[in-house]
PDB file of C-alpha atoms in Angstrom:
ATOM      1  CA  UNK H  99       0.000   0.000   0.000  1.00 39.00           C
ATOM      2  CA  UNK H 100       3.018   2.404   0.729  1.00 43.00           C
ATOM      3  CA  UNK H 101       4.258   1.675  -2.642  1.00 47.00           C
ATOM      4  CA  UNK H 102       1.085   2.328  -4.354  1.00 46.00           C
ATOM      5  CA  UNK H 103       0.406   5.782  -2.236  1.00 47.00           C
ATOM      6  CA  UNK H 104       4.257   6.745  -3.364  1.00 50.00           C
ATOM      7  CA  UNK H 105       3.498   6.047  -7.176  1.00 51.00           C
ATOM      8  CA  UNK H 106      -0.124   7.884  -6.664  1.00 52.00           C
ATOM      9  CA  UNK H 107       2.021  11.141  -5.701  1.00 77.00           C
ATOM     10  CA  UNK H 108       4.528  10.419  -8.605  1.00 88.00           C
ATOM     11  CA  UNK H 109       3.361  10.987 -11.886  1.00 95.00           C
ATOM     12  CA  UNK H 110       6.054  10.280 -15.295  1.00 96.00           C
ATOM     13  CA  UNK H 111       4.432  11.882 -18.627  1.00 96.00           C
ATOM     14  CA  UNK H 112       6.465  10.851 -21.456  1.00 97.00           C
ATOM     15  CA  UNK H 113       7.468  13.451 -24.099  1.00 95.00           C
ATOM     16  CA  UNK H 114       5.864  11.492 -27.063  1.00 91.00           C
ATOM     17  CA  UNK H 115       2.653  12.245 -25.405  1.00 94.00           C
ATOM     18  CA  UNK H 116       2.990  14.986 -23.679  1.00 94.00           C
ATOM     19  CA  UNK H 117       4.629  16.612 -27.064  1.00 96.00           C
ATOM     20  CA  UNK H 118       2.933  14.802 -29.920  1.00 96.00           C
ATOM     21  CA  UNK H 119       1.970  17.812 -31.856  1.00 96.00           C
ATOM     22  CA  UNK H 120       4.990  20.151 -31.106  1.00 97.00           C
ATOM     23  CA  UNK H 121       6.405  21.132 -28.394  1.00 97.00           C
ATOM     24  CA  UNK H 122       4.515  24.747 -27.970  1.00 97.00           C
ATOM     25  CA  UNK H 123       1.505  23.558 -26.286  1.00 96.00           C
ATOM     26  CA  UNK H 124       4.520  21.886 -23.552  1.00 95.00           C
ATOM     27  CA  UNK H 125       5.547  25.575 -23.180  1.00 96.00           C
ATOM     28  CA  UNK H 126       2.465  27.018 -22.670  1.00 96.00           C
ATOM     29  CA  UNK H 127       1.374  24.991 -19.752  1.00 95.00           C
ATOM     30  CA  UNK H 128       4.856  25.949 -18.225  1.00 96.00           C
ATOM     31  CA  UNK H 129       4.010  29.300 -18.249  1.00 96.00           C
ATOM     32  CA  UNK H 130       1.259  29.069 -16.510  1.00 96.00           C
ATOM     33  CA  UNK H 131       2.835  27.053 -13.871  1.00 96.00           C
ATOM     34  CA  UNK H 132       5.104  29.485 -13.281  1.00 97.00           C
ATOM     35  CA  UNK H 133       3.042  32.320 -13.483  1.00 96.00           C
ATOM     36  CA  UNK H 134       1.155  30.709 -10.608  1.00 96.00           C
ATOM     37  CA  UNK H 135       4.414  30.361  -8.238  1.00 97.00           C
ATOM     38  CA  UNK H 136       5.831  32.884  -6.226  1.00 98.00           C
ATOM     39  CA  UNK H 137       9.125  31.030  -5.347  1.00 98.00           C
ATOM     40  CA  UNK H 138      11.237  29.248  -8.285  1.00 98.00           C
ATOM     41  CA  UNK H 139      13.944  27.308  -6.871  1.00 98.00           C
ATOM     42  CA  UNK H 140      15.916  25.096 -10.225  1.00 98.00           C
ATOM     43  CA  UNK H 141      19.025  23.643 -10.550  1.00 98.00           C
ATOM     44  CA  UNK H 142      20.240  22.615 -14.005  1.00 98.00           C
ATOM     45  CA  UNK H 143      24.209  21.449 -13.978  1.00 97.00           C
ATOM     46  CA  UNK H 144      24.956  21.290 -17.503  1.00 96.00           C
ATOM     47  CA  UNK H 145      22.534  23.749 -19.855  1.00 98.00           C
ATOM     48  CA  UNK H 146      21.298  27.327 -18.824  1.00 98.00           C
ATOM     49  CA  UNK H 147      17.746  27.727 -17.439  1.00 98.00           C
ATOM     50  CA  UNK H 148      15.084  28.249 -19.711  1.00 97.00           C
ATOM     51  CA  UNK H 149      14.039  31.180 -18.120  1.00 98.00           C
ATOM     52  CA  UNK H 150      17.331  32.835 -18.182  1.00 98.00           C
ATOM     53  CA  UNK H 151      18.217  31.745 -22.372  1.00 98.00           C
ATOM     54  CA  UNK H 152      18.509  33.971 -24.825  1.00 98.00           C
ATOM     55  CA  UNK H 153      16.524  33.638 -28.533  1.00 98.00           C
ATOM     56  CA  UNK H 154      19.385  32.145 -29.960  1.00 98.00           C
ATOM     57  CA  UNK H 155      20.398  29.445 -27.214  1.00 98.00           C
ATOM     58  CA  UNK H 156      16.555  28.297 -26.614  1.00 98.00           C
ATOM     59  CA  UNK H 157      16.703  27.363 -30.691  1.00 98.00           C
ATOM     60  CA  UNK H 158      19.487  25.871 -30.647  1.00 98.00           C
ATOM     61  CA  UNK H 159      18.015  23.729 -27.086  1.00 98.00           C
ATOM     62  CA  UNK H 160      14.783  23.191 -28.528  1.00 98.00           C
ATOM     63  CA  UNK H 161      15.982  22.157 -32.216  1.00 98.00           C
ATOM     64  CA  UNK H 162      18.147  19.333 -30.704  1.00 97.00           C
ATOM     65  CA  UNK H 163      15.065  18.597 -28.487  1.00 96.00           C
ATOM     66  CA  UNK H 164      12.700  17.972 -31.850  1.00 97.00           C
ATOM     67  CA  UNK H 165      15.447  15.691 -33.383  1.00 97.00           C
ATOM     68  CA  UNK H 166      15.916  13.899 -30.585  1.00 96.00           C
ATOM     69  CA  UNK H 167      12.220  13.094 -29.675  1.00 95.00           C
ATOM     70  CA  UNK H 168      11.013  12.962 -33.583  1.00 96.00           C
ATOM     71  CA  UNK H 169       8.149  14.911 -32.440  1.00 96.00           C
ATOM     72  CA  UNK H 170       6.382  17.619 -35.058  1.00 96.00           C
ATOM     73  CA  UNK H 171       9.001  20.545 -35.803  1.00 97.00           C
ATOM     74  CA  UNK H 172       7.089  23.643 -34.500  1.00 98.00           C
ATOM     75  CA  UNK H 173      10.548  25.832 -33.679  1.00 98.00           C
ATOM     76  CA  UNK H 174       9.372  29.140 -34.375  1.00 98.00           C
ATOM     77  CA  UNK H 175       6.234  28.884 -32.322  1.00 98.00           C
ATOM     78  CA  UNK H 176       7.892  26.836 -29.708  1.00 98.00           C
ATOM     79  CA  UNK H 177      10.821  29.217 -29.274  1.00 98.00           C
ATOM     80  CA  UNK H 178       8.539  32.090 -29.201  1.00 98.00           C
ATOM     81  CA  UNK H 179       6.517  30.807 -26.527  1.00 97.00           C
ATOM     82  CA  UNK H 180       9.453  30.554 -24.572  1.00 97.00           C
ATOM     83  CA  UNK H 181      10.877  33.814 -24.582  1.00 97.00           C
ATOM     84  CA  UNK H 182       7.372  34.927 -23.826  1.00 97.00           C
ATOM     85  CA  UNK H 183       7.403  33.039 -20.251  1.00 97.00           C
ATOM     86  CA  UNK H 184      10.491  35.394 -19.356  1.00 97.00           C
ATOM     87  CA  UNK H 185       8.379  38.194 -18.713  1.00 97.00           C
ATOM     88  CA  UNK H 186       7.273  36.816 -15.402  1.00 98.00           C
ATOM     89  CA  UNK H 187      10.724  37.585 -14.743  1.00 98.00           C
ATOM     90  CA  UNK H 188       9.506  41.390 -14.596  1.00 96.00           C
ATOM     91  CA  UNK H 189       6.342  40.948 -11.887  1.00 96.00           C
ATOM     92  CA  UNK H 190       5.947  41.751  -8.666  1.00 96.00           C
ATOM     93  CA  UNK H 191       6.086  39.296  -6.244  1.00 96.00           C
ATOM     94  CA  UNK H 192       7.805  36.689  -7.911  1.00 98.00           C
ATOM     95  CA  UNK H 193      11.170  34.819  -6.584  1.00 98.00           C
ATOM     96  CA  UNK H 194      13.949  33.631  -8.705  1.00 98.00           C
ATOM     97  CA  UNK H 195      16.488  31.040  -7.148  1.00 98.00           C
ATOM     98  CA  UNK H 196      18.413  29.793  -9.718  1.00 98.00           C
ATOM     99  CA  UNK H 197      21.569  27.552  -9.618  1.00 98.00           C
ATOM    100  CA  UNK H 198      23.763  26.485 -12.524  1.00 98.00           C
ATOM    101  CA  UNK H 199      26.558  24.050 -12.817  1.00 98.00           C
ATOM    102  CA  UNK H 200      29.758  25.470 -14.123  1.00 98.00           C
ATOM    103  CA  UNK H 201      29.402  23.041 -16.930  1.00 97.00           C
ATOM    104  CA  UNK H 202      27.006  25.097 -18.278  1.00 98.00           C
ATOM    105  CA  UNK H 203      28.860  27.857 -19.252  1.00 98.00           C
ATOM    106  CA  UNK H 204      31.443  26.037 -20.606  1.00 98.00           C
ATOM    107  CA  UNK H 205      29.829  23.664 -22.963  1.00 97.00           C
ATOM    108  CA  UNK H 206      29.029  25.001 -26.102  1.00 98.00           C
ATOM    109  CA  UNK H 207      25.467  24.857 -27.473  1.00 98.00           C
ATOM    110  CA  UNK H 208      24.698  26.249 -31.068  1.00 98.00           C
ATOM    111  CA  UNK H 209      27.741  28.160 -31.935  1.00 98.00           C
ATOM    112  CA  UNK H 210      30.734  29.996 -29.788  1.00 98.00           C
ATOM    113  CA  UNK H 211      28.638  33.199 -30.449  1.00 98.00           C
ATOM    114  CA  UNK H 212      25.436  32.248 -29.175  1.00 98.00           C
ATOM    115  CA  UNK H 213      27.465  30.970 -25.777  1.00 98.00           C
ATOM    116  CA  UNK H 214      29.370  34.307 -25.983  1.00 98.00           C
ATOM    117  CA  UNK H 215      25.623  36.257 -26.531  1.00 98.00           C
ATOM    118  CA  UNK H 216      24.008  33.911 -23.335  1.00 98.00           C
ATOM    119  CA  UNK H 217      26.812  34.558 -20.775  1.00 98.00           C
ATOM    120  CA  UNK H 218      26.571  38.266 -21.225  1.00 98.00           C
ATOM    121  CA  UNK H 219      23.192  37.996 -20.892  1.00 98.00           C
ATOM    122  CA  UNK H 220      23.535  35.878 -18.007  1.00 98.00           C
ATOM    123  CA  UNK H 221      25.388  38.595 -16.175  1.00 98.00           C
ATOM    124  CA  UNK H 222      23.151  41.395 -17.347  1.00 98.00           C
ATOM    125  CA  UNK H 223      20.555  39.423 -15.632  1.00 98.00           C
ATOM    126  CA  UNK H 224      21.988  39.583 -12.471  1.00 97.00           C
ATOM    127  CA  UNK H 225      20.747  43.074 -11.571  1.00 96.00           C
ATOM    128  CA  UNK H 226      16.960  41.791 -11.814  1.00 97.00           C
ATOM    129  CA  UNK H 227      16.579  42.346  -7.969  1.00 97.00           C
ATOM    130  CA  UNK H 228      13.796  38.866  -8.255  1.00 98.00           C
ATOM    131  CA  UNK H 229      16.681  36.551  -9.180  1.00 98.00           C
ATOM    132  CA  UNK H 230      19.461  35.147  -6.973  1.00 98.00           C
ATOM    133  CA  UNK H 231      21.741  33.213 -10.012  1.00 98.00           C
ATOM    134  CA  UNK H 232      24.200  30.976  -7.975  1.00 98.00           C
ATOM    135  CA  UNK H 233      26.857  29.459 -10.302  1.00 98.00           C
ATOM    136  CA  UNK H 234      28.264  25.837  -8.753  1.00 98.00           C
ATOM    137  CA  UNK H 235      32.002  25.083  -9.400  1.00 98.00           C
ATOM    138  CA  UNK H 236      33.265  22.643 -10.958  1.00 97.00           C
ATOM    139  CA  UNK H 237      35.155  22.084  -8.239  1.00 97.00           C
ATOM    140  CA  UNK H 238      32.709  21.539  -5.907  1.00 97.00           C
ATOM    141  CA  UNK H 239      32.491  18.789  -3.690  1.00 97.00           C
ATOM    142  CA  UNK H 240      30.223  16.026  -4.125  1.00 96.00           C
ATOM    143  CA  UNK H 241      27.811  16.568  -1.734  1.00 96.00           C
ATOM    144  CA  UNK H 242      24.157  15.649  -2.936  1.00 92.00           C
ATOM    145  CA  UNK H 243      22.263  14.011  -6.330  1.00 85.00           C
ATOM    146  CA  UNK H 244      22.890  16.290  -9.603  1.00 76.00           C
ATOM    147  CA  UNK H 245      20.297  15.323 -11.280  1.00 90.00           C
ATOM    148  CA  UNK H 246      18.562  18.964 -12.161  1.00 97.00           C
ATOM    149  CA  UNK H 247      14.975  19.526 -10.727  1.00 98.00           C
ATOM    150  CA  UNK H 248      12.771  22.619 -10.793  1.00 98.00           C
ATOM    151  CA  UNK H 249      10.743  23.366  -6.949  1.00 98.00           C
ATOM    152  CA  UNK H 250       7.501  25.161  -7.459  1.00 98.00           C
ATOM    153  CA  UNK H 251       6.689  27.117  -4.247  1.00 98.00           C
ATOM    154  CA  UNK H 252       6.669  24.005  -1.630  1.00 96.00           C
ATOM    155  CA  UNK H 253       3.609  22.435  -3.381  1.00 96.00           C
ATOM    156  CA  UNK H 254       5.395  20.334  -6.126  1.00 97.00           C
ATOM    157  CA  UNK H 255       9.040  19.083  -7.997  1.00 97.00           C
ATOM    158  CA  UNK H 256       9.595  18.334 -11.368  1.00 97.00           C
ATOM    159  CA  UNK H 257      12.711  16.587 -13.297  1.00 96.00           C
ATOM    160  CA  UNK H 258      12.578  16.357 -16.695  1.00 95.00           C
ATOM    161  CA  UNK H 259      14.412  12.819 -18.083  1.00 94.00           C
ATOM    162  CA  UNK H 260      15.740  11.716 -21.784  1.00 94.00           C
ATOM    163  CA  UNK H 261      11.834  10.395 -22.241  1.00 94.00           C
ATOM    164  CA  UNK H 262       9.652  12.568 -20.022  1.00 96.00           C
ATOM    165  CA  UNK H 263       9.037  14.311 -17.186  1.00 97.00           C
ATOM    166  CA  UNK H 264       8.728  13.333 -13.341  1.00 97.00           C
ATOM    167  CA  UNK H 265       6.332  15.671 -11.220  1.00 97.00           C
ATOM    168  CA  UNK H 266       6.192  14.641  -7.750  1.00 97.00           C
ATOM    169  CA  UNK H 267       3.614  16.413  -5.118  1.00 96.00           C
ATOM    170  CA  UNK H 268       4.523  14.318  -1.822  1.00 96.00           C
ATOM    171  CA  UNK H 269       5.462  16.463   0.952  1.00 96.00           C
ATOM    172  CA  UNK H 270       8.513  14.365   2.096  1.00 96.00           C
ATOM    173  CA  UNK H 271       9.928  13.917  -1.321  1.00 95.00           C
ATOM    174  CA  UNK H 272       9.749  17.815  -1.523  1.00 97.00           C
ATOM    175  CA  UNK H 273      11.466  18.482   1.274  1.00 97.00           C
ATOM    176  CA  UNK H 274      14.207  16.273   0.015  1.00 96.00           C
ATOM    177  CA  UNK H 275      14.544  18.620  -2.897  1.00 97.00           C
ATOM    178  CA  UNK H 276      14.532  21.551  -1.127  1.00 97.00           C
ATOM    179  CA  UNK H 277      17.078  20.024   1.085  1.00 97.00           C
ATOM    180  CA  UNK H 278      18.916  19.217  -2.018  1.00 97.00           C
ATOM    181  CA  UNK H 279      18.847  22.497  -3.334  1.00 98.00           C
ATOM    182  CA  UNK H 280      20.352  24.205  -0.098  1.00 98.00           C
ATOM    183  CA  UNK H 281      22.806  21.933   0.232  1.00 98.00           C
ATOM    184  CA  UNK H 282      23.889  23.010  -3.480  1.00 98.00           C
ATOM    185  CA  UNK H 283      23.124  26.401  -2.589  1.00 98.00           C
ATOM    186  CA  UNK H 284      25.403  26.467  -0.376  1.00 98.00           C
ATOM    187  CA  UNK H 285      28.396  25.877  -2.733  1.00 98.00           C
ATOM    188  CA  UNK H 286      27.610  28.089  -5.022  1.00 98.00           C
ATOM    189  CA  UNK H 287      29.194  31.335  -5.999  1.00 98.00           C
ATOM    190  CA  UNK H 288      27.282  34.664  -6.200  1.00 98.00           C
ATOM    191  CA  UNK H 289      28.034  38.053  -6.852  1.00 98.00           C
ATOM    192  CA  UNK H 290      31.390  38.861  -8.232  1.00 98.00           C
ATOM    193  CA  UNK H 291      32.627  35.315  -7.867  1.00 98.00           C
ATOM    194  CA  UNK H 292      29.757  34.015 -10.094  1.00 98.00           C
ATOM    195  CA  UNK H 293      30.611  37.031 -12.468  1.00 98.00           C
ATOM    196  CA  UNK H 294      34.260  35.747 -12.663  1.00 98.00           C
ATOM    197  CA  UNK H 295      33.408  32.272 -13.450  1.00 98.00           C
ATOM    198  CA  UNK H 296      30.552  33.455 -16.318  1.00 98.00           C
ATOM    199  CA  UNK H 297      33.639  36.593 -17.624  1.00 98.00           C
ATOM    200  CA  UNK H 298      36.014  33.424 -17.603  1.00 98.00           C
ATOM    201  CA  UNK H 299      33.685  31.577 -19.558  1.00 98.00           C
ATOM    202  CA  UNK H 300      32.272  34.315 -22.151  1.00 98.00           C
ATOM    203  CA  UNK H 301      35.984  35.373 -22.722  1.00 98.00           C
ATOM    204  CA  UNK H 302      36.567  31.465 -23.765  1.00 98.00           C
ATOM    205  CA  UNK H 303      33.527  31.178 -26.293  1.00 98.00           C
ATOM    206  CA  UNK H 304      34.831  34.891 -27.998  1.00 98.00           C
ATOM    207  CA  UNK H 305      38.710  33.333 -28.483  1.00 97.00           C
ATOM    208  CA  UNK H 306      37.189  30.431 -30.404  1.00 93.00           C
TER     209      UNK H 306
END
């Protein structure tokens, strides 16, 4: 019975039906979860967060998403939608806690100048007074579960896998995230020292 009230608060949508006329109609219903919570807390160790991408990186993310999945290529609607969820960036009463692996602004996706055009805008975010950006070395001790993981207020957790997404609603698993998420917290950089490590990073991605 345990097991079965566990699976109840677990739910797995896979992309294929979740996505099986584009991805646009995914994006949509993101934005209106997020419009709905006050506190974002997400972790992503190896790509930017959506929120936080710029035109150019979000194609080049979402184009290598279509291939992948073989799902209906709606890129220009799909992309648009989600540079339109960045404007709840820009409300009142809204909290951005956002932590990114080092990885991330290393690893090149689309071109060198579409890395070099999302770190600066990384750090031109930064004065948004809604959004703490934490940047985790990659020298950071291994300390907790990378796997990345959005919070949405305390009332639910998402993960998205290779073949769908986990959304989990259980108190006690939540509180395991959140206790994730501070332990990661907690090792990040912020500040200057995350604008060193994203300067270090855009002046890489201009040399090449």
């Amino acid at each position: 019975m345990a097991g079965t009230r566990e699976v109840e608060q677990m739910q797995y949508s896979p992309w294929r039906r979740t996505c099986a006329t584009g991805l646009a109609p995914l994006q949509r219903t993101i934005l209106e979860e997020e419009s709905g919570t006050r506190l974002n807390r997400t972790w992503l160790p190896d790509l930017i967060i959506g929120l936080l991408q710029t035109e150019g990186y979000a194609r080049a993310v979402l184009s290598a998403c279509i291939d992948v999945l073989g799902v209906p290529n709606d890129l220009d609607e799909v992309t648009k939608t989600r540079m339109q969820r960045q404007q709840v960036l820009d409300h009142d009463g809204h909290e951005f806690r956002f932590l990114i692996g080092e990885a991330a602004l290393r690893r090149t996706v689309g071109t060198h100048k579409i890395m070099a055009e999302q770190l600066a805008h990384l750090l031109a975010v930064m004065d948004n007074p809604r959004i703490s950006l934490g940047i985790v070395p990659l020298d950071a001790e291994f300390r907790a579960p990378g796997a990345g993981f959005v919070l949405h207020d305390d009332s639910e957790a998402s993960t998205e896998l290779v073949g769908g997404e986990i959304v989990i609603d259980d108190p006690e698993q939540i509180a395991l995230h959140a206790k994730t998420f501070d332990i990661l917290a907690g090792q990040a950089n912020y500040g200057d020292e995350a604008k060193r490590l994203i300067e270090t990073a855009l002046e890489a991605h201009r040399s090449r």
